[in-house]
Tab-separated table of C-alpha atoms in Angstrom:
chain	number	residue	atom	x	y	z
A	1	MET	CA	29.507	26.324	36.544
A	2	SER	CA	27.144	23.212	36.528
A	3	ASP	CA	24.442	22.677	34.083
A	4	ARG	CA	21.705	23.260	36.711
A	5	HIS	CA	23.382	26.996	37.532
A	6	ALA	CA	23.780	27.619	33.707
A	7	ASP	CA	20.004	26.847	33.071
A	8	THR	CA	19.130	29.003	36.299
A	9	ALA	CA	21.226	31.710	35.080
A	10	ALA	CA	19.928	31.771	31.485
A	11	LEU	CA	16.424	31.539	32.843
A	12	THR	CA	16.956	34.575	35.270
A	13	GLU	CA	18.584	36.740	32.382
A	14	ARG	CA	15.702	36.048	29.835
A	15	VAL	CA	12.948	36.748	32.473
A	16	GLY	CA	14.912	39.111	34.493
A	17	PRO	CA	11.853	41.894	34.586
A	18	MET	CA	9.567	39.229	36.130
A	19	ALA	CA	12.333	38.254	38.826
A	20	ARG	CA	12.680	42.020	39.844
A	21	VAL	CA	8.815	42.574	40.750
A	22	THR	CA	7.990	42.580	44.576
A	23	PRO	CA	6.730	39.234	46.010
A	24	SER	CA	3.457	40.766	46.753
A	25	ARG	CA	0.612	38.816	45.098
A	26	PRO	CA	-0.906	41.340	42.894
A	27	GLN	CA	2.262	42.441	41.481
A	28	VAL	CA	3.099	38.666	40.651
A	29	ASP	CA	-0.030	38.107	38.826
A	30	ALA	CA	0.292	41.326	37.065
A	31	GLY	CA	3.837	40.376	35.848
A	32	ALA	CA	2.681	36.917	34.957
A	33	ARG	CA	-0.049	38.215	32.798
A	34	ARG	CA	2.288	40.528	30.982
A	35	GLY	CA	5.071	37.760	30.512
A	36	THR	CA	3.305	34.615	30.132
A	37	ARG	CA	0.890	34.923	27.251
A	38	PRO	CA	0.070	31.626	25.699
A	39	PHE	CA	3.402	29.999	23.690
A	40	ALA	CA	5.553	33.197	24.476
A	41	ALA	CA	9.089	33.355	23.212
A	42	PHE	CA	10.593	32.442	26.556
A	43	GLU	CA	8.329	29.234	26.773
A	44	TRP	CA	9.828	28.199	23.693
A	45	MET	CA	13.288	29.110	24.698
A	46	ILE	CA	13.168	27.149	28.043
A	47	ALA	CA	11.593	24.178	26.106
A	48	LEU	CA	14.189	23.694	23.473
A	49	ARG	CA	16.833	24.349	26.227
A	50	TYR	CA	15.657	21.399	28.086
A	51	LEU	CA	16.074	19.283	25.007
A	52	ARG	CA	19.687	19.948	24.638
A	53	PRO	CA	21.751	17.072	25.871
A	54	SER	CA	23.635	17.925	29.029
A	55	ARG	CA	25.899	15.953	31.381
A	56	ARG	CA	23.491	15.761	34.329
A	57	GLU	CA	20.210	14.794	32.253
A	58	GLY	CA	22.128	13.024	29.339
A	59	TYR	CA	19.867	9.871	29.821
A	60	VAL	CA	16.528	12.030	29.311
A	61	SER	CA	18.177	13.277	25.853
A	62	VAL	CA	18.862	9.598	24.986
A	63	ILE	CA	15.206	8.906	25.759
A	64	SER	CA	14.046	11.681	23.751
A	65	ILE	CA	16.452	10.452	20.684
A	66	PHE	CA	14.909	7.184	20.884
A	67	SER	CA	11.479	8.261	21.038
A	68	LEU	CA	12.154	10.445	17.874
A	69	ILE	CA	13.632	7.442	16.207
A	70	GLY	CA	10.862	5.373	17.055
A	71	ILE	CA	8.079	7.625	15.719
A	72	ALA	CA	10.016	8.277	12.490
A	73	ILE	CA	10.284	4.453	11.970
A	74	GLY	CA	6.692	3.759	12.598
A	75	VAL	CA	5.349	6.670	10.506
A	76	ALA	CA	7.802	5.649	7.606
A	77	ALA	CA	6.842	1.896	8.087
A	78	LEU	CA	3.088	2.581	7.993
A	79	ILE	CA	3.420	4.814	4.860
A	80	ILE	CA	5.496	2.251	3.099
A	81	VAL	CA	3.242	-0.839	3.896
A	82	LEU	CA	0.059	0.777	3.165
A	83	ALA	CA	1.436	2.101	-0.373
A	84	VAL	CA	2.867	-1.252	-1.074
A	85	MET	CA	-0.492	-2.939	-0.050
A	86	ASN	CA	-2.209	-0.327	-2.428
A	87	GLY	CA	0.210	-1.148	-5.071
A	88	PHE	CA	-0.291	-4.808	-4.908
A	89	ARG	CA	-4.066	-4.524	-5.183
A	90	HIS	CA	-3.952	-2.093	-8.032
A	91	GLU	CA	-1.459	-4.059	-10.036
A	92	LEU	CA	-3.191	-7.303	-9.442
A	93	LEU	CA	-6.489	-5.899	-10.254
A	94	ALA	CA	-5.215	-4.204	-13.374
A	95	ARG	CA	-3.703	-7.518	-14.649
A	96	ILE	CA	-6.199	-9.804	-13.493
A	97	LEU	CA	-9.049	-7.766	-14.997
A	98	GLY	CA	-7.235	-6.524	-17.882
A	99	LEU	CA	-6.829	-10.166	-18.962
A	100	ASN	CA	-10.202	-11.765	-17.842
A	101	GLY	CA	-12.489	-8.998	-17.735
A	102	HIS	CA	-14.765	-7.492	-15.152
A	103	ALA	CA	-17.631	-9.877	-15.950
A	104	VAL	CA	-18.462	-12.765	-17.942
A	105	VAL	CA	-21.906	-13.640	-19.341
A	106	GLN	CA	-22.757	-17.300	-19.441
A	107	ASN	CA	-25.464	-19.515	-20.755
A	108	LEU	CA	-27.388	-21.385	-17.853
A	109	TYR	CA	-27.436	-24.508	-20.022
A	110	GLY	CA	-24.359	-24.683	-22.135
A	111	ASN	CA	-22.408	-22.692	-24.588
A	112	LEU	CA	-23.704	-19.235	-26.243
A	113	THR	CA	-24.674	-19.544	-29.873
A	114	ASN	CA	-26.113	-16.252	-30.833
A	115	TYR	CA	-23.168	-14.469	-29.494
A	116	ASP	CA	-22.754	-11.846	-31.791
A	117	ALA	CA	-26.284	-10.505	-31.460
A	118	MET	CA	-25.975	-10.735	-27.505
A	119	ALA	CA	-22.681	-9.100	-27.765
A	120	ALA	CA	-24.413	-6.197	-29.627
A	121	LYS	CA	-27.069	-5.881	-26.841
A	122	VAL	CA	-24.643	-5.874	-23.965
A	123	ARG	CA	-22.457	-3.393	-25.713
A	124	ALA	CA	-25.488	-1.085	-25.417
A	125	ALA	CA	-25.941	-1.336	-21.749
A	126	PRO	CA	-24.702	1.571	-19.457
A	127	SER	CA	-21.303	2.024	-18.418
A	128	VAL	CA	-20.105	-1.130	-20.730
A	129	THR	CA	-16.910	-0.369	-22.590
A	130	ARG	CA	-16.129	-3.672	-24.246
A	131	VAL	CA	-17.678	-6.950	-24.961
A	132	THR	CA	-15.583	-9.847	-26.414
A	133	PRO	CA	-16.859	-13.430	-27.372
A	134	ILE	CA	-14.137	-15.994	-26.061
A	135	ILE	CA	-13.647	-19.718	-25.618
A	136	ASP	CA	-11.479	-21.011	-22.775
A	137	GLY	CA	-10.150	-24.728	-22.183
A	138	GLN	CA	-7.453	-26.311	-20.458
A	139	VAL	CA	-5.013	-28.314	-22.338
A	140	MET	CA	-1.403	-29.811	-22.172
A	141	ALA	CA	1.398	-28.021	-23.966
A	142	SER	CA	4.306	-29.851	-24.972
A	143	ALA	CA	7.774	-28.872	-26.707
A	144	ASN	CA	11.253	-29.876	-26.615
A	145	GLY	CA	10.389	-33.017	-24.429
A	146	LEU	CA	8.912	-30.503	-21.913
A	147	ASN	CA	5.130	-30.163	-21.073
A	148	GLY	CA	2.738	-28.261	-18.804
A	149	GLY	CA	-1.017	-27.402	-18.251
A	150	VAL	CA	-2.131	-24.271	-19.897
A	151	ILE	CA	-5.194	-22.128	-20.701
A	152	VAL	CA	-6.158	-21.652	-24.201
A	153	ARG	CA	-8.225	-18.681	-24.689
A	154	GLY	CA	-9.818	-18.082	-28.299
A	155	LEU	CA	-10.619	-14.629	-29.398
A	156	ARG	CA	-10.604	-12.616	-32.534
A	157	ARG	CA	-7.515	-10.582	-33.647
A	158	GLU	CA	-9.397	-7.289	-33.382
A	159	ASP	CA	-10.539	-8.110	-29.754
A	160	LEU	CA	-7.090	-8.993	-28.994
A	161	ARG	CA	-5.776	-5.749	-30.395
A	162	THR	CA	-8.103	-3.712	-28.264
A	163	LEU	CA	-7.224	-5.824	-25.256
A	164	THR	CA	-4.218	-3.412	-24.146
A	165	THR	CA	-3.115	-5.314	-20.995
A	166	VAL	CA	-1.632	-7.754	-23.615
A	167	SER	CA	-1.486	-6.063	-27.036
A	168	LYS	CA	1.052	-3.298	-25.848
A	169	THR	CA	3.264	-6.137	-24.362
A	170	LEU	CA	3.420	-8.349	-27.633
A	171	SER	CA	6.587	-9.147	-29.361
A	172	SER	CA	7.196	-7.566	-32.707
A	173	GLY	CA	5.113	-8.998	-35.355
A	174	ALA	CA	2.810	-11.158	-33.334
A	175	LEU	CA	-0.518	-9.480	-34.325
A	176	ALA	CA	0.348	-9.655	-38.026
A	177	HIS	CA	0.540	-13.713	-37.881
A	178	PHE	CA	-2.247	-14.246	-35.412
A	179	GLU	CA	-4.624	-15.403	-38.061
A	180	GLY	CA	-5.714	-18.688	-39.782
A	181	GLY	CA	-5.667	-22.023	-38.029
A	182	ASP	CA	-1.895	-22.514	-37.442
A	183	ALA	CA	-0.904	-19.522	-35.191
A	184	VAL	CA	-1.046	-18.908	-31.362
A	185	ILE	CA	0.558	-16.483	-29.024
A	186	VAL	CA	2.114	-17.868	-25.862
A	187	GLY	CA	3.232	-16.441	-22.734
A	188	ALA	CA	6.697	-15.219	-22.562
A	189	ARG	CA	7.710	-17.436	-19.248
A	190	LEU	CA	5.876	-20.480	-20.957
A	191	ALA	CA	8.049	-19.951	-23.942
A	192	GLU	CA	11.083	-19.777	-21.789
A	193	LYS	CA	9.988	-22.968	-19.791
A	194	LEU	CA	9.489	-24.816	-23.059
A	195	ARG	CA	12.484	-23.061	-24.640
A	196	LEU	CA	10.432	-21.855	-27.613
A	197	PHE	CA	10.929	-18.845	-29.853
A	198	PRO	CA	8.513	-17.199	-32.471
A	199	GLY	CA	8.198	-19.398	-35.581
A	200	GLN	CA	8.773	-22.711	-33.693
A	201	ARG	CA	6.034	-25.319	-33.120
A	202	ILE	CA	4.174	-25.987	-30.175
A	203	THR	CA	1.900	-29.234	-29.572
A	204	LEU	CA	-1.354	-28.871	-27.738
A	205	ILE	CA	-3.098	-31.793	-26.263
A	206	ALA	CA	-7.023	-31.597	-25.222
A	207	PRO	CA	-8.353	-34.343	-23.266
A	208	ARG	CA	-11.599	-34.231	-25.140
A	209	GLY	CA	-11.186	-34.918	-28.817
A	210	ASN	CA	-12.685	-37.126	-31.402
A	211	VAL	CA	-15.168	-39.508	-30.531
A	212	THR	CA	-14.387	-43.136	-31.669
A	213	PRO	CA	-15.569	-46.624	-31.240
A	214	PHE	CA	-13.083	-46.984	-28.760
A	215	GLY	CA	-14.212	-44.063	-26.729
A	216	THR	CA	-12.995	-40.137	-26.558
A	217	THR	CA	-9.600	-39.650	-27.778
A	218	PRO	CA	-7.382	-36.722	-26.866
A	219	ARG	CA	-7.041	-34.121	-29.626
A	220	VAL	CA	-3.297	-33.424	-30.513
A	221	LYS	CA	-2.295	-30.450	-32.871
A	222	SER	CA	0.761	-28.536	-33.609
A	223	TYR	CA	0.820	-24.706	-33.731
A	224	THR	CA	3.213	-22.243	-34.872
A	225	ILE	CA	4.097	-19.447	-32.335
A	226	ALA	CA	3.276	-16.013	-33.716
A	227	GLY	CA	4.763	-14.163	-30.843
A	228	THR	CA	4.863	-13.792	-27.149
A	229	PHE	CA	3.441	-11.527	-24.455
A	230	ARG	CA	4.552	-10.548	-20.893
A	231	ILE	CA	2.026	-8.748	-18.740
A	232	GLY	CA	4.257	-8.782	-15.750
A	233	MET	CA	2.037	-11.653	-13.828
A	234	SER	CA	4.148	-14.793	-13.669
A	235	GLU	CA	0.961	-16.747	-13.054
A	236	TYR	CA	-0.538	-15.799	-16.640
A	237	ASP	CA	2.864	-15.212	-18.547
A	238	GLN	CA	3.572	-19.116	-18.019
A	239	SER	CA	0.087	-20.566	-18.368
A	240	PHE	CA	-1.935	-18.828	-21.098
A	241	ILE	CA	-1.987	-19.116	-24.844
A	242	PHE	CA	-4.153	-16.996	-27.309
A	243	MET	CA	-5.543	-18.588	-30.314
A	244	PRO	CA	-7.941	-17.362	-33.040
A	245	LEU	CA	-11.514	-17.766	-32.323
A	246	GLU	CA	-12.491	-19.889	-35.436
A	247	GLU	CA	-9.523	-22.110	-34.680
A	248	ALA	CA	-10.608	-22.505	-30.942
A	249	GLN	CA	-14.139	-23.537	-32.035
A	250	LEU	CA	-12.725	-26.376	-34.291
A	251	TYR	CA	-10.126	-27.484	-31.747
A	252	PHE	CA	-12.659	-27.577	-28.762
A	253	ASN	CA	-15.481	-29.052	-30.930
A	254	MET	CA	-17.790	-26.303	-30.129
A	255	GLY	CA	-19.305	-25.527	-33.634
A	256	ASN	CA	-20.592	-22.178	-33.796
A	257	SER	CA	-20.641	-21.226	-30.209
A	258	VAL	CA	-18.438	-19.725	-27.521
A	259	SER	CA	-17.905	-20.129	-23.710
A	260	GLY	CA	-19.190	-16.759	-22.931
A	261	LEU	CA	-19.004	-12.737	-23.226
A	262	GLU	CA	-16.324	-10.968	-21.507
A	263	VAL	CA	-17.471	-7.916	-20.306
A	264	MET	CA	-15.649	-4.606	-19.409
A	265	VAL	CA	-17.256	-1.589	-17.922
A	266	LYS	CA	-16.082	1.968	-16.837
A	267	ASP	CA	-15.691	1.224	-12.880
A	268	PRO	CA	-14.949	-2.109	-11.975
A	269	ASP	CA	-15.602	-1.630	-8.179
A	270	ARG	CA	-19.162	-1.044	-9.072
A	271	ILE	CA	-19.777	-4.129	-11.106
A	272	ASN	CA	-21.942	-5.738	-8.818
A	273	SER	CA	-24.580	-2.977	-9.047
A	274	MET	CA	-24.383	-3.012	-12.780
A	275	ALA	CA	-24.599	-6.794	-13.083
A	276	GLY	CA	-28.536	-6.523	-13.265
A	277	ALA	CA	-28.335	-4.295	-16.335
A	278	VAL	CA	-25.820	-6.420	-18.021
A	279	GLY	CA	-27.935	-9.593	-17.298
A	280	ALA	CA	-30.948	-7.659	-18.691
A	281	ALA	CA	-29.492	-6.718	-21.706
A	282	ALA	CA	-27.876	-10.330	-22.396
A	283	GLY	CA	-31.466	-11.696	-22.067
A	284	PRO	CA	-33.188	-14.924	-20.252
A	285	TYR	CA	-31.341	-18.016	-19.547
A	286	THR	CA	-27.966	-16.247	-18.844
A	287	ARG	CA	-25.836	-15.580	-15.912
A	288	VAL	CA	-23.469	-12.892	-15.096
A	289	ILE	CA	-20.219	-13.552	-13.082
A	290	THR	CA	-18.457	-10.612	-11.756
A	291	TRP	CA	-14.936	-10.497	-10.856
A	292	GLN	CA	-15.652	-9.836	-7.323
A	293	GLU	CA	-17.175	-13.251	-7.152
A	294	LEU	CA	-14.365	-14.942	-9.051
A	295	GLN	CA	-11.447	-13.347	-7.184
A	296	SER	CA	-13.233	-12.393	-3.704
A	297	SER	CA	-10.952	-14.767	-1.805
A	298	LEU	CA	-7.736	-13.250	-3.145
A	299	PHE	CA	-8.722	-9.589	-2.688
A	300	GLY	CA	-10.411	-10.283	0.560
A	301	ALA	CA	-7.158	-11.765	1.878
A	302	LEU	CA	-5.180	-8.718	0.653
A	303	GLN	CA	-7.511	-6.308	2.527
A	304	VAL	CA	-7.296	-8.333	5.747
A	305	GLU	CA	-3.544	-8.615	5.324
A	306	ARG	CA	-3.482	-4.849	4.832
A	307	ASN	CA	-5.607	-3.962	7.766
A	308	VAL	CA	-3.574	-6.122	10.218
A	309	MET	CA	-0.346	-5.009	8.977
A	310	ALA	CA	-1.518	-1.441	9.476
A	311	LEU	CA	-2.674	-2.082	13.052
A	312	ILE	CA	0.538	-4.174	14.044
A	313	LEU	CA	2.726	-1.129	12.752
A	314	ALA	CA	0.496	1.414	14.265
A	315	LEU	CA	1.827	0.022	17.634
A	316	ILE	CA	5.344	1.036	16.783
A	317	VAL	CA	4.106	4.969	16.973
A	318	LEU	CA	2.153	3.925	20.056
A	319	VAL	CA	5.345	2.503	21.815
A	320	ALA	CA	7.354	5.602	20.808
A	321	ALA	CA	4.908	7.932	22.216
A	322	LEU	CA	4.906	5.876	25.456
A	323	ASN	CA	8.714	6.619	25.614
A	324	ILE	CA	7.841	10.527	25.357
A	325	ILE	CA	5.920	10.116	28.323
A	326	SER	CA	8.541	8.366	30.408
A	327	GLY	CA	11.300	10.700	29.120
A	328	LEU	CA	9.038	13.582	30.159
A	329	ILE	CA	8.265	12.338	33.396
A	330	MET	CA	11.995	11.870	34.170
A	331	LEU	CA	12.713	15.615	32.872
A	332	VAL	CA	9.941	17.073	35.130
A	333	LYS	CA	11.688	15.150	37.898
A	334	ASP	CA	15.093	16.694	37.218
A	335	LYS	CA	13.668	20.065	36.452
A	336	ALA	CA	11.667	20.355	39.651
A	337	GLY	CA	14.065	23.088	40.966
A	338	ASP	CA	13.860	25.150	37.673
A	339	ILE	CA	9.922	24.804	37.974
A	340	ALA	CA	10.075	26.154	41.588
A	341	ILE	CA	12.075	29.008	40.423
A	342	LEU	CA	9.514	29.895	37.502
A	343	ARG	CA	6.912	29.765	39.776
A	344	THR	CA	8.223	32.044	42.197
A	345	MET	CA	9.223	34.407	39.438
A	346	GLY	CA	5.421	34.659	38.486
A	347	ALA	CA	5.131	31.924	35.824
A	348	ARG	CA	1.571	30.362	36.082
A	349	ARG	CA	0.745	26.846	35.688
A	350	GLY	CA	-0.345	27.286	32.257
A	351	ALA	CA	3.018	28.580	31.203
A	352	VAL	CA	4.758	25.613	32.889
A	353	MET	CA	2.555	23.228	31.265
A	354	ARG	CA	2.954	24.706	27.775
A	355	ILE	CA	6.843	24.439	28.326
A	356	PHE	CA	6.929	20.715	28.624
A	357	PHE	CA	4.065	20.214	26.177
A	358	ILE	CA	6.172	22.201	23.704
A	359	ALA	CA	9.472	19.944	24.609
A	360	GLY	CA	7.442	16.679	24.007
A	361	ALA	CA	5.552	17.803	21.188
A	362	SER	CA	8.748	18.933	19.471
A	363	ILE	CA	9.822	15.180	19.481
A	364	GLY	CA	6.801	13.912	17.956
A	365	VAL	CA	6.612	16.579	15.316
A	366	THR	CA	10.335	16.173	14.391
A	367	GLY	CA	9.923	12.276	14.178
A	368	THR	CA	6.835	12.512	12.253
A	369	LEU	CA	8.037	14.795	9.804
A	370	LEU	CA	11.303	12.927	9.288
A	371	GLY	CA	9.281	9.433	9.037
A	372	PHE	CA	7.106	11.097	6.380
A	373	ILE	CA	10.124	12.242	4.430
A	374	ILE	CA	11.755	8.731	4.743
A	375	GLY	CA	8.446	7.033	3.729
A	376	VAL	CA	7.725	9.110	0.653
A	377	VAL	CA	11.476	8.756	-0.396
A	378	PHE	CA	11.425	4.905	-0.097
A	379	CYS	CA	8.056	4.550	-1.940
A	380	THR	CA	9.144	6.794	-4.715
A	381	TYR	CA	12.519	4.856	-5.324
A	382	ILE	CA	11.362	1.384	-3.825
A	383	GLU	CA	12.248	-0.810	-7.007
A	384	GLU	CA	15.670	0.906	-7.119
A	385	ILE	CA	16.366	0.237	-3.405
A	386	ARG	CA	15.151	-3.373	-3.920
A	387	GLN	CA	17.459	-3.742	-6.807
A	388	PHE	CA	20.527	-2.442	-4.846
A	389	LEU	CA	19.921	-4.459	-1.776
A	390	SER	CA	19.536	-7.624	-3.949
A	391	SER	CA	22.857	-6.795	-5.446
A	392	LEU	CA	24.362	-6.086	-2.263
A	393	LEU	CA	23.247	-9.243	-0.467
A	394	GLY	CA	23.390	-11.364	-3.486
A	395	THR	CA	19.844	-12.816	-2.937
A	396	THR	CA	16.311	-12.251	-4.505
A	397	LEU	CA	14.325	-10.163	-2.361
A	398	PHE	CA	11.362	-10.212	-4.532
A	399	ASP	CA	10.748	-13.576	-6.410
A	400	PRO	CA	8.063	-13.042	-9.192
A	401	THR	CA	7.132	-16.625	-9.099
A	402	ILE	CA	6.030	-16.264	-5.443
A	403	TYR	CA	4.343	-12.613	-5.655
A	404	PHE	CA	2.868	-12.945	-9.111
A	405	LEU	CA	4.504	-9.738	-10.173
A	406	SER	CA	7.565	-8.834	-11.648
A	407	ARG	CA	8.360	-5.732	-9.640
A	408	ILE	CA	7.495	-4.240	-6.181
A	409	PRO	CA	4.358	-1.826	-6.632
A	410	ALA	CA	3.800	1.114	-4.373
A	411	GLU	CA	1.016	3.418	-4.745
A	412	MET	CA	0.717	6.228	-2.045
A	413	ASP	CA	-2.848	7.252	-1.135
A	414	PRO	CA	-2.741	10.901	0.005
A	415	ARG	CA	-5.768	10.242	2.269
A	416	GLU	CA	-3.968	7.336	3.844
A	417	VAL	CA	-0.510	9.312	4.226
A	418	THR	CA	-2.396	12.309	5.962
A	419	PHE	CA	-4.180	9.817	8.441
A	420	VAL	CA	-0.785	8.223	9.238
A	421	VAL	CA	0.698	11.687	9.833
A	422	VAL	CA	-2.404	13.094	11.912
A	423	LEU	CA	-2.302	9.707	13.967
A	424	ALA	CA	1.220	10.040	14.959
A	425	LEU	CA	1.018	13.771	15.658
A	426	SER	CA	-2.288	13.093	17.713
A	427	LEU	CA	-0.388	10.359	19.667
A	428	SER	CA	2.545	12.519	20.246
A	429	PHE	CA	0.440	15.523	21.527
A	430	LEU	CA	-1.511	13.202	23.881
A	431	ALA	CA	1.614	11.499	25.421
A	432	THR	CA	2.812	15.144	26.607
A	433	LEU	CA	-0.488	16.111	28.263
A	434	TYR	CA	0.010	13.979	31.589
A	435	PRO	CA	3.882	14.917	32.255
A	436	SER	CA	2.891	18.673	31.431
A	437	TRP	CA	0.073	18.330	33.694
A	438	ARG	CA	2.372	16.796	36.475
A	439	ALA	CA	4.798	19.724	35.982
A	440	ALA	CA	2.139	22.411	36.290
A	441	ARG	CA	0.642	20.811	39.316
A	442	LEU	CA	3.898	20.587	41.272
A	443	ASP	CA	4.147	22.755	44.293
A	444	PRO	CA	7.394	25.159	44.397
A	445	VAL	CA	8.022	24.156	48.157
A	446	GLU	CA	7.642	20.466	47.143
A	447	ALA	CA	9.814	20.795	44.042
A	448	LEU	CA	12.606	22.121	46.244
A	449	ARG	CA	12.715	18.764	48.138
A	450	TYR	CA	13.918	17.080	44.716
A	451	GLU	CA	17.197	19.038	44.978
């Protein structure tokens, strides 16, 4: 028996009571009303039977499989990319702001002299959690015949202890030896670059030193490495050195003054609205520079890249949905004879439309669910997957010196994941409407001409 005859026989057996009604119009409508309630069991049976592979309509099944795979890949890719972009932004924000603060208070005309009194006033401002006097300066670091440009930051040991982004990554005994005028803490990558270990000496060369009759001479001084830190951001791990505040004042010839006050607040995303209160607490002749002003180009580029990548990957789901349309149109053409049988048995147009809607929607729902599972599993174990692929291919898939981070971050936002799932389901459902409508509008007499 051919596949067509097998389908017809199964259909006749399933809806036998409807087939035995007399051809009078009232009886057909009454039977249709009794047997074709919305999404009845026989509609699901026929729809799922049409999705099974057969010898005659094998290419339709192939199109359906590729549509399912396309939707799954699109959903998984969208979830993974959005999670990685969120992870990048969160990690960069935590490391950059954890080291540089959410805002910096500076004097309009030079350095801050009454910094302790000003710090106490700023600390009393609403939502301010931490205020630290700091000194920043660029110098040349040299050791073992190697050198490189670095940033020296001077701050008190108590303030370094409360800077958890750095203090929780310090090597053993680093804070205990971070005192006096002969100790500094360097980034781990800088120590590796200069081949240094705790206890060894590093030479710092500042371009502006003592003023002599022959001009300004560079200031050169050697310090003992009290320890190292590694915050996981290569740009900072290889270019930052922490120095006690009193020694930094001497080294940079700043007297009893500092470069500025580093301010941290409860919600860094609202720092622009809080800058006025911080500036008012600091007093006149001061300015407040927020992290959004200092890092606007970096985080703006990340946001644009994230949106563009999401738009491009959403096209994968759209293409897969278009494949559902083409597959269902071909299925309608191949099942034209079955549609004619259903219509003569009393099935209304709504029942025929629902049958093909279920067939197409099943592909979209299955592909979306599969893509959701793949995306969540991939994001959960993304670092293990990266390490496995790196060892398998023998190459570096994520270079910390390029991406500023030591590992791939992934942070899934439930709202974004829900949006991706709803988008995929909506496109899948919309893709089934036109082919289903065409199947419902097919006249039984015209349908027999396809046979």
